[in-house]
Amino acid sequence: MSTPETSPRLEIPTSVTRGRVEQASREFATIFHDLKEQTFATTTWLGVPLVKTPADILVLQQIIVETRPELIVETGVYVGGSAALFASVQEALGIDGKVIAVDVDLSFVHERVRENPRIELLEGSSTDPEIVSHIRAAAKGKRTMIDLDADHRAHHVLAELRTYSDLVTPNCYLVVEDSWFGGRPVREDAVPGPSEALDAWLAEDQPFESDRWRERYLLTQNPRGYMRRVPDDLAPPPGRERPENFLIGSFELCGAGDGPPASEIDPETIADQLEAAAGEPDREVDALRKTVGNLARGTRQAAVEADVDRRRTEITTENLLREINTQRELLEERNRQLEIARAGLRRIGQSLPYRAYMKARRLPGIRQLADRRQRFRETASQKQREQREIVRGERSERFVNHHRGQ
């Protein structure tokens, strides 16, 4: 593994300082977030809406290419664009894998996601024991990646981190989404959130490191959120060797994130503090979900209306008359066949042999003969039943005697 003395270095113009990069990145990230109806609400992957920056979409694609996970677990589905992204990259790489996507509400999920054979949808809380047990069973023996994008309140993110982190394969990734909340640099009101959960979790001495190289495109929702599980042999991260002097936005150092470093946080009390500060559900996430959900519903409604229009154009006077004539011809053919059957029955009923047969059946001698034959059949049938019972009893007795002799 390279040391700072041996790591490659980038040629950075002297006018591009760390402070300038951080300021520009924070300002652009804030504008990108504030214009969410223009940015997030119009972002799609293969026609399915997803709430991610283009830079993070690119980074997630690179991570999958470099680590080739067979199982990707996503908590928080919304319309399903992220699940579609993960599944399509797996398919393009020829990975024999799947995506398990969990959400408390799957009503907004796009039809294309529901029909994808690579994607398994689970409805419920990501920390529900039954769902966790199902995912753990699916992850056995699989190269696994986790993406946490459900409830962004700190106590829930911390619970997810503790629940799913051990499923991540060494040198694969655990992605904590939206750690830019809490003023890093957006949503100062969203505190405590994913960043605080990361602080508490890392204070528990986890075998993970934050791969800051994944933030090199300067616009990310996930500062410190690309967590790589460090292998026992301390192998370097996948992909290109990290330069020693690359620059990032350092979102975690601004806004409400000022505070003690993770090493100074008491892991014994942090969970109670986060639970106490959980507050109300994240209103913006709910609003954004509704916005994207409305877009998805609008897409589905447009498809339904197009189908109705197509059917409406087919319902012309000429087509209706043609259909009426067809039904009339079918009805006439059925009546013709029915009349033929009735005529046949009438001919039989009026024939001499049939009338003679019916008259003979009413004669006393014939009636007595018929009764005698019926009694004979019943007697023969009773004898056959009795004989079968005798044979069955003999077989049972032989079976018992045989086994007693053993």
mmCIF file of C-alpha atoms in Angstrom:
data_model
loop_
_atom_site.group_PDB
_atom_site.id
_atom_site.type_symbol
_atom_site.label_atom_id
_atom_site.label_comp_id
_atom_site.label_asym_id
_atom_site.label_seq_id
_atom_site.Cartn_x
_atom_site.Cartn_y
_atom_site.Cartn_z
ATOM 1 C CA MET A 1 0.000 0.000 0.000
ATOM 2 C CA SER A 2 1.385 3.409 -0.933
ATOM 3 C CA THR A 3 2.577 5.777 1.761
ATOM 4 C CA PRO A 4 2.265 9.583 1.491
ATOM 5 C CA GLU A 5 5.905 9.657 0.382
ATOM 6 C CA THR A 6 5.343 7.172 -2.455
ATOM 7 C CA SER A 7 1.761 8.015 -3.510
ATOM 8 C CA PRO A 8 1.346 9.648 -6.922
ATOM 9 C CA ARG A 9 0.640 13.364 -6.972
ATOM 10 C CA LEU A 10 -1.607 15.456 -9.203
ATOM 11 C CA GLU A 11 -0.467 18.590 -10.967
ATOM 12 C CA ILE A 12 -2.797 21.207 -9.507
ATOM 13 C CA PRO A 13 -2.564 24.846 -10.664
ATOM 14 C CA THR A 14 -1.371 27.170 -7.914
ATOM 15 C CA SER A 15 -4.538 29.262 -8.306
ATOM 16 C CA VAL A 16 -6.684 26.253 -7.333
ATOM 17 C CA THR A 17 -6.373 26.256 -3.543
ATOM 18 C CA ARG A 18 -8.069 23.936 -1.083
ATOM 19 C CA GLY A 19 -10.121 26.812 0.310
ATOM 20 C CA ARG A 20 -11.296 27.854 -3.146
ATOM 21 C CA VAL A 21 -12.311 24.300 -4.045
ATOM 22 C CA GLU A 22 -14.218 23.816 -0.797
ATOM 23 C CA GLN A 23 -16.079 27.112 -1.118
ATOM 24 C CA ALA A 24 -17.033 26.529 -4.767
ATOM 25 C CA SER A 25 -18.134 22.946 -4.053
ATOM 26 C CA ARG A 26 -20.308 23.973 -1.110
ATOM 27 C CA GLU A 27 -21.948 26.797 -3.020
ATOM 28 C CA PHE A 28 -22.685 24.634 -6.047
ATOM 29 C CA ALA A 29 -23.975 21.739 -3.890
ATOM 30 C CA THR A 30 -26.333 24.142 -2.094
ATOM 31 C CA ILE A 31 -27.660 25.552 -5.368
ATOM 32 C CA PHE A 32 -28.051 22.062 -6.833
ATOM 33 C CA HIS A 33 -30.041 21.025 -3.764
ATOM 34 C CA ASP A 34 -32.206 24.153 -3.645
ATOM 35 C CA LEU A 35 -33.139 23.688 -7.304
ATOM 36 C CA LYS A 36 -34.293 20.123 -6.598
ATOM 37 C CA GLU A 37 -37.396 20.404 -8.786
ATOM 38 C CA GLN A 38 -35.044 21.166 -11.684
ATOM 39 C CA THR A 39 -32.280 18.743 -10.673
ATOM 40 C CA PHE A 40 -33.333 15.750 -8.554
ATOM 41 C CA ALA A 41 -36.938 15.669 -9.720
ATOM 42 C CA THR A 42 -35.848 15.345 -13.386
ATOM 43 C CA THR A 43 -32.997 12.841 -12.937
ATOM 44 C CA THR A 44 -33.681 9.370 -14.343
ATOM 45 C CA TRP A 45 -31.872 6.118 -15.044
ATOM 46 C CA LEU A 46 -33.204 4.270 -18.091
ATOM 47 C CA GLY A 47 -36.430 6.206 -17.699
ATOM 48 C CA VAL A 48 -36.851 5.529 -13.960
ATOM 49 C CA PRO A 49 -36.575 8.553 -11.611
ATOM 50 C CA LEU A 50 -33.816 8.506 -8.989
ATOM 51 C CA VAL A 51 -32.762 11.090 -6.399
ATOM 52 C CA LYS A 52 -28.995 11.306 -6.845
ATOM 53 C CA THR A 53 -26.446 13.749 -8.221
ATOM 54 C CA PRO A 54 -24.905 12.814 -11.577
ATOM 55 C CA ALA A 55 -21.509 12.594 -9.855
ATOM 56 C CA ASP A 56 -22.766 10.054 -7.296
ATOM 57 C CA ILE A 57 -24.435 8.014 -10.044
ATOM 58 C CA LEU A 58 -21.075 7.839 -11.806
ATOM 59 C CA VAL A 59 -19.225 6.926 -8.601
ATOM 60 C CA LEU A 60 -21.664 4.142 -7.713
ATOM 61 C CA GLN A 61 -21.263 2.712 -11.204
ATOM 62 C CA GLN A 62 -17.473 2.772 -10.776
ATOM 63 C CA ILE A 63 -17.666 1.053 -7.397
ATOM 64 C CA ILE A 64 -19.755 -1.787 -8.854
ATOM 65 C CA VAL A 65 -17.364 -2.170 -11.782
ATOM 66 C CA GLU A 66 -14.316 -2.300 -9.482
ATOM 67 C CA THR A 67 -15.761 -4.553 -6.745
ATOM 68 C CA ARG A 68 -18.287 -6.686 -8.743
ATOM 69 C CA PRO A 69 -20.792 -7.338 -5.922
ATOM 70 C CA GLU A 70 -23.098 -10.310 -6.424
ATOM 71 C CA LEU A 71 -25.641 -8.899 -3.980
ATOM 72 C CA ILE A 72 -26.491 -5.216 -3.558
ATOM 73 C CA VAL A 73 -28.829 -4.355 -0.684
ATOM 74 C CA GLU A 74 -30.580 -0.981 -0.884
ATOM 75 C CA THR A 75 -32.661 0.442 1.953
ATOM 76 C CA GLY A 76 -35.047 3.142 0.770
ATOM 77 C CA VAL A 77 -36.500 2.535 -2.690
ATOM 78 C CA TYR A 78 -38.915 5.378 -3.573
ATOM 79 C CA VAL A 79 -39.535 4.985 -7.325
ATOM 80 C CA GLY A 80 -36.672 2.514 -7.722
ATOM 81 C CA GLY A 81 -34.164 4.395 -9.885
ATOM 82 C CA SER A 82 -31.197 3.367 -7.731
ATOM 83 C CA ALA A 83 -32.240 -0.286 -7.815
ATOM 84 C CA ALA A 84 -32.555 -0.019 -11.607
ATOM 85 C CA LEU A 85 -29.068 1.530 -11.755
ATOM 86 C CA PHE A 86 -27.495 -1.233 -9.653
ATOM 87 C CA ALA A 87 -29.247 -4.049 -11.543
ATOM 88 C CA SER A 88 -28.414 -2.670 -14.999
ATOM 89 C CA VAL A 89 -24.718 -2.274 -14.157
ATOM 90 C CA GLN A 90 -24.631 -5.845 -12.811
ATOM 91 C CA GLU A 91 -26.258 -7.068 -16.005
ATOM 92 C CA ALA A 92 -23.889 -5.072 -18.242
ATOM 93 C CA LEU A 93 -20.896 -6.607 -16.414
ATOM 94 C CA GLY A 94 -22.290 -10.133 -16.688
ATOM 95 C CA ILE A 95 -22.455 -10.515 -12.892
ATOM 96 C CA ASP A 96 -24.675 -13.370 -11.753
ATOM 97 C CA GLY A 97 -26.257 -11.322 -8.989
ATOM 98 C CA LYS A 98 -29.322 -9.521 -7.700
ATOM 99 C CA VAL A 99 -30.515 -6.400 -5.917
ATOM 100 C CA ILE A 100 -32.650 -6.523 -2.764
ATOM 101 C CA ALA A 101 -34.476 -3.224 -2.225
ATOM 102 C CA VAL A 102 -36.353 -2.487 1.013
ATOM 103 C CA ASP A 103 -38.864 0.277 1.790
ATOM 104 C CA VAL A 104 -41.803 0.809 4.128
ATOM 105 C CA ASP A 105 -43.886 1.925 1.120
ATOM 106 C CA LEU A 106 -43.519 0.364 -2.327
ATOM 107 C CA SER A 107 -46.562 2.034 -3.867
ATOM 108 C CA PHE A 108 -44.420 4.478 -5.883
ATOM 109 C CA VAL A 109 -42.132 1.838 -7.411
ATOM 110 C CA HIS A 110 -41.908 2.073 -11.197
ATOM 111 C CA GLU A 111 -43.377 -0.796 -13.207
ATOM 112 C CA ARG A 112 -40.038 -1.385 -14.950
ATOM 113 C CA VAL A 113 -38.413 -1.979 -11.552
ATOM 114 C CA ARG A 114 -41.176 -4.333 -10.416
ATOM 115 C CA GLU A 115 -40.753 -6.420 -13.575
ATOM 116 C CA ASN A 116 -36.937 -6.635 -13.386
ATOM 117 C CA PRO A 117 -36.014 -10.257 -12.519
ATOM 118 C CA ARG A 118 -32.771 -9.085 -10.882
ATOM 119 C CA ILE A 119 -34.595 -6.913 -8.329
ATOM 120 C CA GLU A 120 -36.324 -8.299 -5.246
ATOM 121 C CA LEU A 121 -38.598 -5.812 -3.464
ATOM 122 C CA LEU A 122 -39.296 -6.142 0.276
ATOM 123 C CA GLU A 123 -41.936 -3.968 1.948
ATOM 124 C CA GLY A 124 -41.272 -3.049 5.569
ATOM 125 C CA SER A 125 -38.703 -1.434 7.812
ATOM 126 C CA SER A 126 -35.062 -2.106 6.987
ATOM 127 C CA THR A 127 -34.477 -2.966 10.669
ATOM 128 C CA ASP A 128 -37.421 -5.363 10.948
ATOM 129 C CA PRO A 129 -36.013 -8.704 12.227
ATOM 130 C CA GLU A 130 -37.841 -10.733 9.569
ATOM 131 C CA ILE A 131 -36.478 -8.593 6.730
ATOM 132 C CA VAL A 132 -32.976 -8.554 8.234
ATOM 133 C CA SER A 133 -33.059 -12.355 8.559
ATOM 134 C CA HIS A 134 -34.100 -12.712 4.896
ATOM 135 C CA ILE A 135 -31.285 -10.434 3.711
ATOM 136 C CA ARG A 136 -28.693 -12.179 5.866
ATOM 137 C CA ALA A 137 -29.685 -15.527 4.370
ATOM 138 C CA ALA A 138 -29.421 -14.079 0.851
ATOM 139 C CA ALA A 139 -25.970 -12.620 1.580
ATOM 140 C CA LYS A 140 -24.390 -15.905 2.685
ATOM 141 C CA GLY A 141 -21.465 -16.696 0.419
ATOM 142 C CA LYS A 142 -22.165 -13.638 -1.764
ATOM 143 C CA ARG A 143 -19.896 -10.679 -2.470
ATOM 144 C CA THR A 144 -22.084 -8.000 -0.895
ATOM 145 C CA MET A 145 -22.471 -4.217 -1.096
ATOM 146 C CA ILE A 146 -24.865 -2.145 1.058
ATOM 147 C CA ASP A 147 -26.491 1.214 0.223
ATOM 148 C CA LEU A 148 -28.344 2.948 3.096
ATOM 149 C CA ASP A 149 -30.881 5.470 1.804
ATOM 150 C CA ALA A 150 -33.964 4.994 3.992
ATOM 151 C CA ASP A 151 -34.987 7.083 7.030
ATOM 152 C CA HIS A 152 -32.160 9.643 7.403
ATOM 153 C CA ARG A 153 -32.673 10.362 11.096
ATOM 154 C CA ALA A 154 -29.514 9.503 13.012
ATOM 155 C CA HIS A 155 -30.937 6.843 15.301
ATOM 156 C CA HIS A 156 -32.282 4.872 12.320
ATOM 157 C CA VAL A 157 -29.091 5.208 10.260
ATOM 158 C CA LEU A 158 -27.064 4.060 13.273
ATOM 159 C CA ALA A 159 -29.332 1.032 13.671
ATOM 160 C CA GLU A 160 -28.868 0.197 9.972
ATOM 161 C CA LEU A 161 -25.085 0.567 10.239
ATOM 162 C CA ARG A 162 -24.963 -1.819 13.170
ATOM 163 C CA THR A 163 -27.338 -4.245 11.444
ATOM 164 C CA TYR A 164 -25.841 -4.481 7.957
ATOM 165 C CA SER A 165 -22.159 -3.496 8.160
ATOM 166 C CA ASP A 166 -20.939 -7.028 8.904
ATOM 167 C CA LEU A 167 -22.549 -8.268 5.667
ATOM 168 C CA VAL A 168 -20.196 -6.139 3.541
ATOM 169 C CA THR A 169 -17.433 -8.160 1.885
ATOM 170 C CA PRO A 170 -13.857 -6.968 2.542
ATOM 171 C CA ASN A 171 -12.807 -4.360 -0.054
ATOM 172 C CA CYS A 172 -16.469 -3.765 -0.893
ATOM 173 C CA TYR A 173 -18.510 -0.736 0.104
ATOM 174 C CA LEU A 174 -21.123 0.386 2.592
ATOM 175 C CA VAL A 175 -22.636 3.622 1.247
ATOM 176 C CA VAL A 176 -24.308 6.039 3.677
ATOM 177 C CA GLU A 177 -26.474 8.329 1.567
ATOM 178 C CA ASP A 178 -27.278 12.013 2.245
ATOM 179 C CA SER A 179 -24.609 12.713 4.829
ATOM 180 C CA TRP A 180 -24.580 16.258 3.373
ATOM 181 C CA PHE A 181 -27.617 16.968 5.579
ATOM 182 C CA GLY A 182 -27.221 18.986 8.765
ATOM 183 C CA GLY A 183 -25.549 21.952 7.041
ATOM 184 C CA ARG A 184 -22.853 19.898 5.287
ATOM 185 C CA PRO A 185 -23.685 22.004 3.271
ATOM 186 C CA VAL A 186 -27.499 21.595 2.994
ATOM 187 C CA ARG A 187 -30.476 21.176 5.361
ATOM 188 C CA GLU A 188 -29.195 22.697 8.611
ATOM 189 C CA ASP A 189 -32.480 21.619 10.203
ATOM 190 C CA ALA A 190 -31.846 17.905 9.463
ATOM 191 C CA VAL A 191 -29.854 17.255 12.649
ATOM 192 C CA PRO A 192 -28.957 14.742 13.906
ATOM 193 C CA GLY A 193 -28.715 12.831 10.654
ATOM 194 C CA PRO A 194 -26.471 10.409 8.740
ATOM 195 C CA SER A 195 -23.266 12.282 9.602
ATOM 196 C CA GLU A 196 -23.904 12.036 13.358
ATOM 197 C CA ALA A 197 -24.746 8.362 12.933
ATOM 198 C CA LEU A 198 -21.419 7.862 11.139
ATOM 199 C CA ASP A 199 -19.577 9.576 14.004
ATOM 200 C CA ALA A 200 -21.206 7.323 16.577
ATOM 201 C CA TRP A 201 -20.658 4.167 14.542
ATOM 202 C CA LEU A 202 -17.007 4.863 13.699
ATOM 203 C CA ALA A 203 -16.332 5.528 17.399
ATOM 204 C CA GLU A 204 -17.069 1.828 17.939
ATOM 205 C CA ASP A 205 -13.821 0.906 16.152
ATOM 206 C CA GLN A 206 -15.261 -0.433 12.904
ATOM 207 C CA PRO A 207 -13.140 -2.218 10.241
ATOM 208 C CA PHE A 208 -14.115 0.450 7.695
ATOM 209 C CA GLU A 209 -12.494 3.552 6.256
ATOM 210 C CA SER A 210 -14.025 6.470 4.392
ATOM 211 C CA ASP A 211 -12.800 6.423 0.787
ATOM 212 C CA ARG A 212 -12.626 10.184 0.152
ATOM 213 C CA TRP A 213 -11.343 9.570 -3.400
ATOM 214 C CA ARG A 214 -14.985 8.820 -4.274
ATOM 215 C CA GLU A 215 -15.754 12.509 -3.597
ATOM 216 C CA ARG A 216 -13.251 13.779 -6.181
ATOM 217 C CA TYR A 217 -15.941 15.098 -8.539
ATOM 218 C CA LEU A 218 -16.658 17.785 -5.874
ATOM 219 C CA LEU A 219 -20.469 17.348 -5.940
ATOM 220 C CA THR A 220 -21.692 14.567 -3.657
ATOM 221 C CA GLN A 221 -24.607 13.870 -1.386
ATOM 222 C CA ASN A 222 -22.475 11.446 0.582
ATOM 223 C CA PRO A 223 -19.455 13.156 2.219
ATOM 224 C CA ARG A 224 -17.584 10.477 4.227
ATOM 225 C CA GLY A 225 -20.384 8.140 3.126
ATOM 226 C CA TYR A 226 -18.385 5.851 0.812
ATOM 227 C CA MET A 227 -17.167 3.422 3.474
ATOM 228 C CA ARG A 228 -14.803 0.654 2.340
ATOM 229 C CA ARG A 229 -14.429 -2.455 4.455
ATOM 230 C CA VAL A 230 -10.698 -2.841 5.042
ATOM 231 C CA PRO A 231 -9.529 -6.424 4.389
ATOM 232 C CA ASP A 232 -7.437 -8.281 6.960
ATOM 233 C CA ASP A 233 -4.380 -8.116 4.697
ATOM 234 C CA LEU A 234 -4.791 -4.285 4.443
ATOM 235 C CA ALA A 235 -5.022 -4.526 0.646
ATOM 236 C CA PRO A 236 -5.372 -1.124 -1.071
ATOM 237 C CA PRO A 237 -8.748 0.097 -2.347
ATOM 238 C CA PRO A 238 -9.880 -1.146 -5.771
ATOM 239 C CA GLY A 239 -9.423 0.957 -8.855
ATOM 240 C CA ARG A 240 -6.849 3.641 -9.513
ATOM 241 C CA GLU A 241 -4.151 4.311 -6.919
ATOM 242 C CA ARG A 242 -5.124 7.327 -4.840
ATOM 243 C CA PRO A 243 -3.045 10.479 -5.312
ATOM 244 C CA GLU A 244 -1.791 12.037 -2.128
ATOM 245 C CA ASN A 245 -2.922 15.597 -2.903
ATOM 246 C CA PHE A 246 -6.419 15.386 -4.448
ATOM 247 C CA LEU A 247 -8.984 18.010 -3.414
ATOM 248 C CA ILE A 248 -12.583 17.554 -2.274
ATOM 249 C CA GLY A 249 -15.384 19.739 -0.969
ATOM 250 C CA SER A 250 -14.872 18.687 2.689
ATOM 251 C CA PHE A 251 -18.581 19.136 3.340
ATOM 252 C CA GLU A 252 -18.346 17.453 6.744
ATOM 253 C CA LEU A 253 -16.285 20.354 8.117
ATOM 254 C CA CYS A 254 -18.944 23.005 7.561
ATOM 255 C CA GLY A 255 -22.363 23.944 8.937
ATOM 256 C CA ALA A 256 -23.771 22.051 11.884
ATOM 257 C CA GLY A 257 -21.007 19.465 11.638
ATOM 258 C CA ASP A 258 -18.628 21.411 13.892
ATOM 259 C CA GLY A 259 -17.965 19.349 16.983
ATOM 260 C CA PRO A 260 -15.637 16.779 18.513
ATOM 261 C CA PRO A 261 -13.976 14.257 16.174
ATOM 262 C CA ALA A 262 -15.274 10.709 16.133
ATOM 263 C CA SER A 263 -12.421 9.502 18.352
ATOM 264 C CA GLU A 264 -13.695 11.700 21.228
ATOM 265 C CA ILE A 265 -17.325 10.503 21.093
ATOM 266 C CA ASP A 266 -18.514 8.198 23.884
ATOM 267 C CA PRO A 267 -20.132 5.216 22.140
ATOM 268 C CA GLU A 268 -21.900 4.239 25.386
ATOM 269 C CA THR A 269 -24.201 7.292 25.385
ATOM 270 C CA ILE A 270 -24.389 8.431 21.748
ATOM 271 C CA ALA A 271 -27.247 6.087 20.792
ATOM 272 C CA ASP A 272 -29.501 7.445 23.559
ATOM 273 C CA GLN A 273 -28.663 11.007 22.544
ATOM 274 C CA LEU A 274 -29.509 10.357 18.893
ATOM 275 C CA GLU A 275 -32.764 8.634 19.811
ATOM 276 C CA ALA A 276 -33.770 11.556 22.033
ATOM 277 C CA ALA A 277 -33.015 14.037 19.230
ATOM 278 C CA ALA A 278 -34.768 12.017 16.527
ATOM 279 C CA GLY A 279 -37.699 14.450 16.395
ATOM 280 C CA GLU A 280 -40.275 14.348 13.630
ATOM 281 C CA PRO A 281 -39.954 12.505 10.324
ATOM 282 C CA ASP A 282 -37.807 14.217 7.705
ATOM 283 C CA ARG A 283 -40.291 16.542 6.009
ATOM 284 C CA GLU A 284 -38.099 17.262 3.003
ATOM 285 C CA VAL A 285 -37.527 13.601 2.273
ATOM 286 C CA ASP A 286 -41.287 13.057 2.466
ATOM 287 C CA ALA A 287 -41.897 16.038 0.163
ATOM 288 C CA LEU A 288 -39.276 14.865 -2.321
ATOM 289 C CA ARG A 289 -40.742 11.379 -2.270
ATOM 290 C CA LYS A 290 -44.143 12.842 -3.133
ATOM 291 C CA THR A 291 -42.642 14.957 -5.940
ATOM 292 C CA VAL A 292 -40.854 12.009 -7.512
ATOM 293 C CA GLY A 293 -43.848 9.771 -6.855
ATOM 294 C CA ASN A 294 -46.115 12.213 -8.640
ATOM 295 C CA LEU A 295 -43.737 12.127 -11.613
ATOM 296 C CA ALA A 296 -43.887 8.339 -11.660
ATOM 297 C CA ARG A 297 -47.657 8.346 -11.364
ATOM 298 C CA GLY A 298 -47.784 10.916 -14.161
ATOM 299 C CA THR A 299 -45.728 8.594 -16.372
ATOM 300 C CA ARG A 300 -48.039 5.668 -15.623
ATOM 301 C CA GLN A 301 -51.127 7.834 -16.170
ATOM 302 C CA ALA A 302 -49.779 8.990 -19.531
ATOM 303 C CA ALA A 303 -49.341 5.360 -20.570
ATOM 304 C CA VAL A 304 -52.901 4.525 -19.486
ATOM 305 C CA GLU A 305 -54.316 7.512 -21.346
ATOM 306 C CA ALA A 306 -52.379 6.593 -24.478
ATOM 307 C CA ASP A 307 -53.855 3.083 -24.329
ATOM 308 C CA VAL A 308 -57.359 4.514 -23.862
ATOM 309 C CA ASP A 309 -56.832 6.838 -26.845
ATOM 310 C CA ARG A 310 -55.704 3.902 -28.963
ATOM 311 C CA ARG A 311 -58.782 1.904 -27.996
ATOM 312 C CA ARG A 312 -61.012 4.920 -28.593
ATOM 313 C CA THR A 313 -59.703 5.323 -32.147
ATOM 314 C CA GLU A 314 -60.457 1.661 -32.794
ATOM 315 C CA ILE A 315 -64.099 2.067 -31.698
ATOM 316 C CA THR A 316 -65.458 3.439 -34.980
ATOM 317 C CA THR A 317 -68.968 2.968 -36.430
ATOM 318 C CA GLU A 318 -67.594 0.675 -39.102
ATOM 319 C CA ASN A 319 -65.823 -1.532 -36.549
ATOM 320 C CA LEU A 320 -68.891 -1.689 -34.332
ATOM 321 C CA LEU A 321 -71.130 -2.715 -37.250
ATOM 322 C CA ARG A 322 -68.618 -5.352 -38.285
ATOM 323 C CA GLU A 323 -68.562 -6.762 -34.752
ATOM 324 C CA ILE A 324 -72.385 -6.773 -34.576
ATOM 325 C CA ASN A 325 -72.587 -8.697 -37.873
ATOM 326 C CA THR A 326 -70.050 -11.218 -36.643
ATOM 327 C CA GLN A 327 -72.011 -11.817 -33.411
ATOM 328 C CA ARG A 328 -75.281 -12.135 -35.402
ATOM 329 C CA GLU A 329 -73.728 -14.779 -37.680
ATOM 330 C CA LEU A 330 -72.479 -16.739 -34.658
ATOM 331 C CA LEU A 331 -75.916 -16.645 -33.047
ATOM 332 C CA GLU A 332 -77.607 -17.816 -36.256
ATOM 333 C CA GLU A 333 -75.160 -20.733 -36.538
ATOM 334 C CA ARG A 334 -75.824 -21.795 -32.920
ATOM 335 C CA ASN A 335 -79.630 -21.682 -33.527
ATOM 336 C CA ARG A 336 -79.231 -23.752 -36.703
ATOM 337 C CA GLN A 337 -77.226 -26.452 -34.851
ATOM 338 C CA LEU A 338 -79.776 -26.484 -32.016
ATOM 339 C CA GLU A 339 -82.669 -26.939 -34.445
ATOM 340 C CA ILE A 340 -80.869 -29.859 -36.128
ATOM 341 C CA ALA A 341 -80.470 -31.575 -32.731
ATOM 342 C CA ARG A 342 -84.122 -31.027 -31.864
ATOM 343 C CA ALA A 343 -85.278 -32.436 -35.247
ATOM 344 C CA GLY A 344 -83.187 -35.553 -34.652
ATOM 345 C CA LEU A 345 -84.807 -36.124 -31.256
ATOM 346 C CA ARG A 346 -88.267 -35.690 -32.770
ATOM 347 C CA ARG A 347 -87.510 -38.257 -35.486
ATOM 348 C CA ILE A 348 -86.359 -40.781 -32.910
ATOM 349 C CA GLY A 349 -89.391 -40.209 -30.696
ATOM 350 C CA GLN A 350 -91.782 -40.632 -33.649
ATOM 351 C CA SER A 351 -90.126 -43.751 -35.120
ATOM 352 C CA LEU A 352 -91.953 -47.124 -34.975
ATOM 353 C CA PRO A 353 -89.142 -49.046 -33.183
ATOM 354 C CA TYR A 354 -89.022 -46.449 -30.404
ATOM 355 C CA ARG A 355 -92.834 -46.423 -29.938
ATOM 356 C CA ALA A 356 -92.876 -50.241 -29.899
ATOM 357 C CA TYR A 357 -90.060 -50.291 -27.305
ATOM 358 C CA MET A 358 -91.841 -47.817 -25.003
ATOM 359 C CA LYS A 359 -95.135 -49.829 -25.319
ATOM 360 C CA ALA A 360 -93.350 -53.124 -24.559
ATOM 361 C CA ARG A 361 -91.793 -51.686 -21.380
ATOM 362 C CA ARG A 362 -95.300 -51.128 -19.995
ATOM 363 C CA LEU A 363 -96.306 -54.835 -20.344
ATOM 364 C CA PRO A 364 -96.476 -56.748 -16.965
ATOM 365 C CA GLY A 365 -94.213 -59.597 -18.057
ATOM 366 C CA ILE A 366 -91.533 -57.292 -19.411
ATOM 367 C CA ARG A 367 -91.651 -55.223 -16.217
ATOM 368 C CA GLN A 368 -91.226 -58.330 -14.043
ATOM 369 C CA LEU A 369 -88.315 -59.491 -16.185
ATOM 370 C CA ALA A 370 -86.632 -56.117 -15.812
ATOM 371 C CA ASP A 371 -87.112 -56.210 -12.007
ATOM 372 C CA ARG A 372 -85.665 -59.755 -11.849
ATOM 373 C CA ARG A 373 -82.577 -58.698 -13.819
ATOM 374 C CA GLN A 374 -82.074 -55.710 -11.493
ATOM 375 C CA ARG A 375 -82.235 -57.962 -8.388
ATOM 376 C CA PHE A 376 -79.782 -60.386 -9.987
ATOM 377 C CA ARG A 377 -77.282 -57.571 -10.631
ATOM 378 C CA GLU A 378 -77.562 -56.343 -7.036
ATOM 379 C CA THR A 379 -77.041 -59.883 -5.646
ATOM 380 C CA ALA A 380 -73.990 -60.474 -7.846
ATOM 381 C CA SER A 381 -72.547 -57.143 -6.801
ATOM 382 C CA GLN A 382 -73.041 -57.933 -3.101
ATOM 383 C CA LYS A 383 -71.277 -61.309 -3.510
ATOM 384 C CA GLN A 384 -68.331 -59.620 -5.192
ATOM 385 C CA ARG A 385 -68.003 -57.167 -2.289
ATOM 386 C CA GLU A 386 -68.109 -59.995 0.259
ATOM 387 C CA GLN A 387 -65.497 -61.971 -1.670
ATOM 388 C CA ARG A 388 -63.181 -58.938 -1.772
ATOM 389 C CA GLU A 389 -63.523 -58.517 2.007
ATOM 390 C CA ILE A 390 -62.617 -62.211 2.528
ATOM 391 C CA VAL A 391 -59.533 -61.907 0.293
ATOM 392 C CA ARG A 392 -58.482 -58.689 2.031
ATOM 393 C CA GLY A 393 -58.804 -60.327 5.453
ATOM 394 C CA GLU A 394 -56.740 -63.366 4.380
ATOM 395 C CA ARG A 395 -53.974 -61.112 3.068
ATOM 396 C CA SER A 396 -53.871 -59.138 6.301
ATOM 397 C CA GLU A 397 -53.682 -62.320 8.343
ATOM 398 C CA ARG A 398 -50.805 -63.680 6.205
ATOM 399 C CA PHE A 399 -48.950 -60.373 6.569
ATOM 400 C CA VAL A 400 -49.289 -60.411 10.368
ATOM 401 C CA ASN A 401 -48.254 -64.059 10.652
ATOM 402 C CA HIS A 402 -45.254 -63.476 8.397
ATOM 403 C CA HIS A 403 -43.919 -60.650 10.542
ATOM 404 C CA ARG A 404 -44.610 -62.466 13.782
ATOM 405 C CA GLY A 405 -42.497 -65.306 12.478
ATOM 406 C CA GLN A 406 -39.607 -62.893 11.912
#
